[in-house]
Coordinates of C-alpha atoms and ligand atoms in Angstrom, one line a residue:
M23 CA -20.8 -13.0 -20.9
R24 CA -18.6 -11.0 -18.6
A25 CA -15.1 -12.4 -18.0
T26 CA -14.4 -14.2 -14.8
W27 CA -11.3 -13.5 -12.8
D28 CA -9.8 -15.5 -9.9
I29 CA -7.2 -13.8 -7.6
F30 CA -5.3 -16.0 -5.2
C31 CA -3.8 -14.4 -2.1
S32 CA -1.7 -16.1 0.5
V33 CA -1.2 -13.9 3.5
V34 CA 2.5 -14.0 4.4
D35 CA 2.4 -11.5 7.2
N36 CA 1.1 -8.0 7.8
Y37 CA -1.6 -6.6 5.6
G38 CA 0.0 -5.8 2.2
D39 CA -0.8 -9.1 0.4
I40 CA -4.5 -8.9 1.3
G41 CA -4.5 -5.1 1.1
V42 CA -3.3 -5.1 -2.5
T43 CA -5.5 -8.0 -3.7
W44 CA -8.7 -6.8 -2.0
R45 CA -8.2 -3.3 -3.5
L46 CA -7.5 -4.8 -7.0
A47 CA -10.5 -7.1 -6.7
R48 CA -12.9 -4.3 -5.8
Q49 CA -11.6 -2.1 -8.6
L50 CA -12.0 -4.9 -11.2
V51 CA -15.6 -5.3 -10.2
A52 CA -16.5 -1.6 -9.8
E53 CA -14.7 -0.2 -12.8
H54 CA -14.5 -3.0 -15.2
G55 CA -17.7 -4.9 -14.5
L56 CA -15.9 -8.2 -14.1
A57 CA -16.9 -11.2 -12.0
V58 CA -14.1 -11.6 -9.5
R59 CA -13.4 -14.2 -6.9
L60 CA -10.8 -13.5 -4.3
W61 CA -9.3 -16.6 -2.7
V62 CA -7.6 -15.8 0.6
D63 CA -6.1 -18.3 3.0
D64 CA -6.5 -16.1 6.1
L65 CA -9.9 -14.6 6.6
G66 CA -8.7 -13.1 9.9
A67 CA -6.4 -10.7 8.0
F68 CA -9.2 -10.0 5.5
V69 CA -11.6 -9.0 8.3
R70 CA -9.2 -6.4 9.5
L71 CA -9.6 -4.6 6.2
C72 CA -13.2 -5.5 5.7
P73 CA -14.9 -5.6 9.1
Q74 CA -18.3 -6.4 7.6
A75 CA -16.9 -9.8 6.5
D76 CA -17.7 -13.0 8.4
V77 CA -14.6 -14.9 9.3
Q78 CA -16.5 -18.2 9.6
V79 CA -18.0 -18.1 6.1
Q80 CA -16.3 -20.0 3.3
R81 CA -17.9 -17.9 0.5
Q82 CA -19.3 -14.5 0.8
F83 CA -19.9 -11.4 -1.4
Q84 CA -18.3 -8.2 -0.2
Q85 CA -18.6 -5.1 -2.2
G86 CA -19.4 -7.2 -5.3
V87 CA -16.3 -9.5 -4.9
E88 CA -16.9 -13.1 -4.1
V89 CA -14.5 -13.7 -1.2
C90 CA -13.6 -17.4 -0.8
L91 CA -11.6 -19.1 1.9
W92 CA -8.7 -20.8 0.3
G93 CA -8.5 -23.7 2.8
G94 CA -6.0 -26.5 3.0
D95 CA -8.7 -28.9 1.9
W96 CA -9.2 -27.6 -1.7
Q97 CA -12.7 -28.0 -3.1
A98 CA -12.8 -28.3 -6.9
A99 CA -13.6 -25.0 -8.6
E100 CA -14.0 -24.2 -12.3
P101 CA -11.0 -22.0 -13.2
A102 CA -11.7 -18.4 -14.3
D103 CA -10.9 -16.8 -17.6
V104 CA -8.0 -14.9 -15.9
V105 CA -6.1 -16.3 -13.0
I106 CA -3.9 -14.1 -10.9
E107 CA -1.5 -15.6 -8.4
A108 CA -0.5 -12.7 -6.2
F109 CA 3.1 -12.4 -5.1
A110 CA 4.1 -15.9 -6.4
C111 CA 1.8 -17.8 -4.2
E112 CA 1.4 -21.4 -5.2
L113 CA -2.0 -22.3 -6.7
P114 CA -3.7 -25.5 -5.6
A115 CA -2.4 -28.4 -7.8
P116 CA -6.0 -29.6 -8.8
Y117 CA -6.8 -26.0 -9.8
I118 CA -3.8 -25.9 -12.1
A119 CA -4.7 -29.2 -13.6
A120 CA -8.2 -27.9 -14.2
M121 CA -6.8 -24.8 -15.9
A122 CA -4.9 -27.0 -18.3
Q123 CA -8.0 -29.0 -19.1
R124 CA -10.2 -26.0 -19.9
A125 CA -11.3 -25.8 -23.6
Q126 CA -10.5 -22.0 -23.6
K127 CA -7.2 -21.8 -21.7
P128 CA -7.1 -19.1 -19.0
L129 CA -4.7 -16.3 -18.9
W130 CA -2.4 -17.0 -16.0
L131 CA -0.6 -14.1 -14.4
N132 CA 1.8 -13.8 -11.5
L133 CA 1.3 -10.4 -10.0
E134 CA 4.7 -9.4 -8.5
Y135 CA 5.7 -7.1 -5.7
L136 CA 6.2 -3.5 -6.4
S137 CA 9.7 -2.3 -7.2
A138 CA 11.3 0.7 -8.9
E139 CA 14.4 -1.3 -10.0
D140 CA 15.5 -1.0 -13.6
W141 CA 15.1 -4.7 -14.5
V142 CA 11.4 -4.6 -13.8
E143 CA 10.5 -3.1 -17.2
G144 CA 12.5 -5.8 -19.0
C145 CA 10.7 -8.6 -17.2
H146 CA 7.2 -7.1 -17.1
G147 CA 4.8 -9.1 -19.3
L148 CA 7.2 -12.0 -20.0
P149 CA 5.8 -15.5 -20.3
S150 CA 7.2 -18.6 -18.7
L151 CA 6.2 -21.9 -20.2
Q152 CA 4.9 -24.4 -17.5
S153 CA 5.3 -28.1 -17.6
N154 CA 1.5 -28.5 -18.3
G155 CA 1.8 -26.5 -21.5
L156 CA 0.3 -23.3 -20.1
S157 CA 2.2 -20.1 -20.1
K158 CA 2.4 -18.0 -17.0
F159 CA 3.0 -14.2 -17.4
F160 CA 4.9 -12.0 -15.0
F161 CA 3.1 -8.8 -14.3
F162 CA 5.1 -6.1 -12.5
P163 CA 3.5 -3.1 -11.0
G164 CA 5.8 -0.1 -11.2
F165 CA 6.4 3.6 -11.4
T166 CA 7.4 3.9 -15.1
A167 CA 5.6 3.6 -18.4
G168 CA 7.2 0.2 -19.2
S169 CA 5.8 -1.4 -16.0
G170 CA 2.2 -2.5 -15.1
G171 CA 1.6 0.8 -13.2
L172 CA 0.1 1.4 -9.7
L173 CA -3.3 0.6 -8.2
R174 CA -5.4 3.8 -8.5
E175 CA -9.1 4.0 -8.7
R176 CA -10.6 6.1 -11.5
D177 CA -11.8 8.9 -9.4
L178 CA -9.3 8.7 -6.7
L179 CA -7.4 12.0 -7.4
A180 CA -10.6 13.9 -8.0
Q181 CA -11.9 12.8 -4.6
R182 CA -8.6 13.5 -3.0
R183 CA -8.5 17.0 -4.4
A184 CA -12.0 17.8 -3.4
F185 CA -11.4 16.5 0.1
Q186 CA -8.2 18.5 0.5
A187 CA -9.9 21.7 -0.7
D188 CA -12.7 21.3 1.9
S189 CA -11.4 22.0 5.4
A190 CA -14.8 21.2 6.9
A191 CA -14.8 17.7 5.3
R192 CA -11.3 17.1 6.8
E193 CA -12.5 18.2 10.2
V194 CA -15.6 16.0 10.1
F195 CA -13.5 13.0 9.0
L196 CA -10.8 13.5 11.7
R197 CA -13.5 13.8 14.3
S198 CA -15.1 10.6 13.0
I199 CA -12.0 8.7 13.9
G200 CA -11.7 10.4 17.3
V201 CA -9.1 13.1 16.3
T202 CA -9.6 16.7 17.3
P203 CA -7.2 18.7 15.1
L204 CA -5.0 21.0 17.2
P205 CA -4.8 24.5 15.9
G206 CA -1.4 25.4 14.3
A207 CA -0.1 21.8 14.6
R208 CA 1.5 19.9 11.8
L209 CA -0.4 16.7 11.3
I210 CA 1.6 13.5 10.7
S211 CA 0.5 9.9 10.4
L212 CA 2.9 7.1 11.4
F213 CA 2.5 3.6 10.1
A214 CA 5.8 1.6 10.3
Y215 CA 7.5 -1.5 11.5
E216 CA 9.6 -1.6 14.6
N217 CA 12.3 1.1 14.2
T218 CA 15.2 2.2 16.4
A219 CA 15.2 5.5 14.5
L220 CA 11.8 6.5 16.0
A221 CA 13.2 7.9 19.2
S222 CA 15.4 10.4 17.4
W223 CA 12.4 11.6 15.3
L224 CA 10.2 12.0 18.3
D225 CA 13.0 13.9 20.1
A226 CA 13.2 16.3 17.1
L227 CA 9.4 16.7 16.9
A228 CA 9.1 17.4 20.6
A229 CA 11.8 20.0 20.5
D230 CA 10.4 21.7 17.4
A231 CA 9.1 25.3 17.6
Q232 CA 6.0 24.2 15.6
P233 CA 3.6 21.8 17.4
T234 CA 3.1 18.4 15.9
Q235 CA 0.1 16.1 16.2
L236 CA 1.2 12.6 15.5
L237 CA -1.4 10.0 14.7
V238 CA -0.3 6.4 15.1
P239 CA -2.5 3.5 13.9
E240 CA -2.3 0.5 16.3
G241 CA 0.4 -1.8 15.1
R242 CA 4.0 -2.8 15.2
I243 CA 5.6 0.6 16.0
L244 CA 3.7 0.9 19.3
A245 CA 6.4 -0.8 21.4
D246 CA 9.0 1.7 20.2
L247 CA 6.6 4.6 20.7
Q248 CA 5.8 3.5 24.3
A249 CA 9.5 3.0 25.1
W250 CA 10.1 6.6 24.1
L251 CA 7.1 7.8 26.1
G252 CA 8.1 5.6 29.1
C253 CA 4.6 4.0 29.3
T254 CA 2.9 0.8 28.4
G255 CA -0.6 -0.4 27.5
M256 CA -1.5 2.4 25.0
R257 CA -4.6 1.6 23.0
A258 CA -6.6 3.2 20.3
G259 CA -7.9 6.6 21.5
D260 CA -5.1 7.1 24.1
S261 CA -2.9 10.2 23.8
Q262 CA 0.2 11.7 25.4
Q263 CA 1.9 15.1 25.2
R264 CA 5.7 15.7 25.3
G265 CA 6.9 19.2 24.6
L266 CA 5.1 20.4 21.6
L267 CA 4.5 16.9 20.4
H268 CA 1.0 15.4 20.8
I269 CA 0.7 11.7 20.2
Q270 CA -2.5 9.8 19.6
V271 CA -3.0 6.1 18.9
L272 CA -5.7 5.4 16.4
P273 CA -7.7 2.3 15.7
F274 CA -7.0 0.3 12.5
I275 CA -9.5 1.9 10.1
Q276 CA -10.8 0.7 6.7
Q277 CA -8.8 1.3 3.6
D278 CA -11.0 4.2 2.3
Q279 CA -10.8 5.9 5.7
Y280 CA -7.0 5.3 5.8
D281 CA -6.8 7.2 2.4
R282 CA -8.6 10.1 4.0
L283 CA -6.2 10.0 6.9
L284 CA -3.3 10.3 4.5
W285 CA -5.0 13.1 2.6
S286 CA -5.6 14.9 5.9
C287 CA -2.0 14.8 7.1
D288 CA 0.8 17.2 6.1
F289 CA 3.3 14.3 6.2
N290 CA 2.8 10.5 6.1
A291 CA 5.2 7.8 7.3
V292 CA 4.1 4.6 5.6
R293 CA 5.4 1.1 5.0
G294 CA 5.4 -2.0 2.9
E295 CA 3.6 -1.6 -0.5
D296 CA 0.0 -0.5 -0.4
S297 CA 0.2 2.3 2.1
F298 CA 3.3 3.5 0.4
V299 CA 1.4 3.9 -2.9
R300 CA -1.6 5.4 -1.2
A301 CA 0.6 8.1 0.4
Q302 CA 1.9 9.0 -3.0
W303 CA -1.6 9.5 -4.2
A304 CA -2.2 11.8 -1.2
G305 CA 0.2 14.3 -2.9
R306 CA 2.0 15.0 0.4
P307 CA 5.6 14.5 1.5
L308 CA 6.2 11.0 2.8
L309 CA 8.6 8.7 4.5
W310 CA 8.8 5.1 3.5
H311 CA 9.6 2.2 5.8
I312 CA 10.3 -0.6 3.3
Y313 CA 9.6 -4.2 4.1
Q314 CA 12.9 -5.9 5.2
Q315 CA 14.2 -8.7 3.1
A316 CA 17.1 -11.1 3.5
E317 CA 20.6 -9.9 2.8
N318 CA 19.3 -6.3 2.8
A319 CA 17.8 -6.8 -0.7
H320 CA 15.2 -4.2 0.3
L321 CA 17.9 -1.4 0.5
E322 CA 18.5 -1.7 -3.3
K323 CA 14.8 -1.3 -3.8
L324 CA 14.8 1.7 -1.6
E325 CA 17.7 3.3 -3.6
A326 CA 15.9 2.5 -6.9
F327 CA 12.9 4.4 -5.7
L328 CA 14.8 7.3 -4.3
A329 CA 16.7 7.7 -7.6
L330 CA 13.4 8.1 -9.4
Y331 CA 11.6 10.2 -6.8
K332 CA 14.3 12.7 -6.0
E333 CA 14.5 13.8 -9.7
G334 CA 13.4 17.4 -10.0
L335 CA 14.3 18.4 -6.4
S336 CA 17.1 20.9 -5.7
V337 CA 20.4 19.4 -4.5
S338 CA 19.8 20.3 -0.9
A339 CA 16.2 19.0 -0.9
Q340 CA 17.4 15.8 -2.4
A341 CA 20.1 15.4 0.2
A342 CA 17.7 15.9 3.0
L343 CA 15.2 13.5 1.6
V344 CA 17.7 10.8 0.8
D345 CA 19.4 11.1 4.2
L346 CA 16.1 10.9 6.1
W347 CA 14.9 7.8 4.1
R348 CA 18.2 6.0 4.4
A349 CA 18.5 6.6 8.2
W350 CA 14.9 5.6 8.8
N351 CA 15.4 2.3 7.0
T352 CA 18.7 1.5 8.7
G353 CA 17.5 2.5 12.2
E354 CA 20.0 5.4 12.4
A355 CA 19.1 8.8 14.0
V356 CA 16.9 10.9 11.8
D357 CA 16.8 14.2 13.9
E358 CA 19.3 16.0 11.7
S359 CA 17.9 14.9 8.4
W360 CA 14.4 15.7 9.6
T361 CA 15.5 19.2 10.5
Q362 CA 17.1 19.5 7.1
L363 CA 13.9 18.3 5.4
L364 CA 11.9 21.0 7.1
Q365 CA 14.3 23.6 5.5
S366 CA 12.9 22.6 2.1
W367 CA 9.3 22.0 3.2
P368 CA 7.5 24.0 0.5
E369 CA 9.6 22.4 -2.2
Q370 CA 9.0 18.9 -0.8
Q371 CA 5.3 19.7 -0.8
A372 CA 5.2 20.8 -4.4
H373 CA 7.3 17.9 -5.4
A374 CA 5.0 15.3 -3.8
E375 CA 2.0 16.7 -5.8
E376 CA 4.0 16.8 -9.0
W377 CA 5.2 13.2 -8.5
C378 CA 1.6 12.1 -7.9
L379 CA 0.4 13.8 -11.1
E380 CA 3.2 12.3 -13.2
R381 CA 2.4 8.8 -11.9
A382 CA -1.3 9.4 -12.5
A383 CA -0.6 10.0 -16.2
Q384 CA 0.1 6.3 -16.6
A385 CA -2.5 3.6 -16.9
D386 CA -3.4 2.2 -13.4
L387 CA -2.7 -1.4 -12.6
A388 CA -6.2 -2.7 -12.9
E389 CA -6.6 -1.0 -16.3
A390 CA -3.3 -2.4 -17.4
L391 CA -4.3 -5.9 -16.3
V392 CA -7.5 -5.7 -18.3
Q393 CA -5.7 -4.3 -21.3
F394 CA -3.1 -7.1 -21.1
Y395 CA -6.0 -9.7 -21.1
L396 CA -7.7 -8.1 -24.1
N397 CA -4.4 -8.0 -26.0
W398 CA -3.7 -11.6 -25.1
L399 CA -7.1 -12.9 -26.3
Ligands
TRH15 O1 1.1 -4.4 6.2 P1 2.3 -4.1 5.4 O2 3.5 -4.0 6.1 O3 2.4 -5.2 4.2 C1 3.6 -5.7 3.8 C2 4.0 -5.3 2.4 O4 3.0 -5.4 1.5 C3 5.2 -6.1 2.0 O5 5.5 -5.7 0.7 C4 4.8 -7.5 2.0 O6 5.8 -8.3 1.6 C5 4.4 -7.9 3.4 O7 3.3 -7.1 3.8 C6 4.0 -9.3 3.5 O8 2.1 -2.7 4.6 P2 1.1 -2.3 3.4 O9 1.5 -2.9 2.1 O10 1.1 -0.8 3.4 O11 -0.3 -2.9 3.8 C7 -1.1 -2.3 4.8 C8 -2.5 -2.3 4.4 O12 -3.3 -2.0 5.5 C9 -2.8 -1.3 3.3 O13 -3.8 -1.8 2.4 C10 -3.4 -0.1 4.0 C11 -4.2 -0.8 5.1 N1 -4.5 -0.1 6.3 C12 -5.8 0.1 6.6 O14 -6.7 -0.3 5.9 N2 -6.1 0.8 7.8 C13 -5.2 1.3 8.6 O15 -5.5 1.9 9.7 C14 -3.8 1.1 8.2 C15 -2.7 1.6 9.1 C16 -3.5 0.4 7.1

């Protein structure tokens, strides 16, 4: 009998929680042949990522995953062999009680947020004894061999490489989302939270000698974008030109299409957790807008990642990268650091590809979870 897995996702805000768990659930089904239920407490957020889904339906199969509404009124369900609570969400008490009563106890995992901090390796895989006698294990995604790795589908990089080698495929894809590539323009995608640094970046892009085509999926950055443009009411499909900067708002597209958008662009500004990882698999230079936490805890995470990522770059390329990322994440002007980054462009490009290949040498997160379960049995 194939093993059963339950993944619980509570949508805090944005799309990262459901983005990560939906991707993981699909991969466990597609690549490991597992029976996976994804319990999500906000089908509205899920439908943004999976438009075929029905927001009214309590249980539905989508791409082989049984997607279940995790409503306030919990209906008894037989616990699975492996239970993942994503990002420390709290499982329903009756479900935990049923886990403890199961003849063959389930493996209980807390899948943590992604961080490059040093302590992650020391905590990855550690058990914590619960009051009902079950152990809960902490599973940390990460960038180094001692962590749980990153979500990466088996053929992702092969697909990405084939796509990037095929300019016709890129053109067809871009047109399918309403984008006509402008000849000679640098293509950039922008997915970010509200950011006071944006105006300085747009100033620099508009004044640049090389044209830029900036693609902005609908979302939280739109207000800052419109403030800079001096307009309101921009919607998907709308575009504006300032100097050599052409700006187009895109609709929110499906995850697989979003990957292709990242692969198509020369530079990607991403945010949170999942788009950040996907931009790394694109093998192109990137800019990360980290999710803000209380007491600026996120800035330590940012530094931890930069310390890893910058290794191998020349001193000047490191400085440009670090300055740009720090300024972007503290809302300071980025025009100078952007101009500096352009000075080391070929180096930044080669480095992004190298970083991607080095990360891909590790087991991916889904594989690592399955292996963890097999070792635990
Ligand atoms: O939406 P986010 O800001 O999510 C964040 C982070 O995960 C953060 O760590 C978490 O604490 C917080 O949510 C609650 O960014 P993220 O993680 O990149 O998730 C966005 C998802 O949306 C990702 O799976 C990619 C997907 N996406 C699309 O499918 N289509 C699109 O057009 C775009 C722009 C994104």
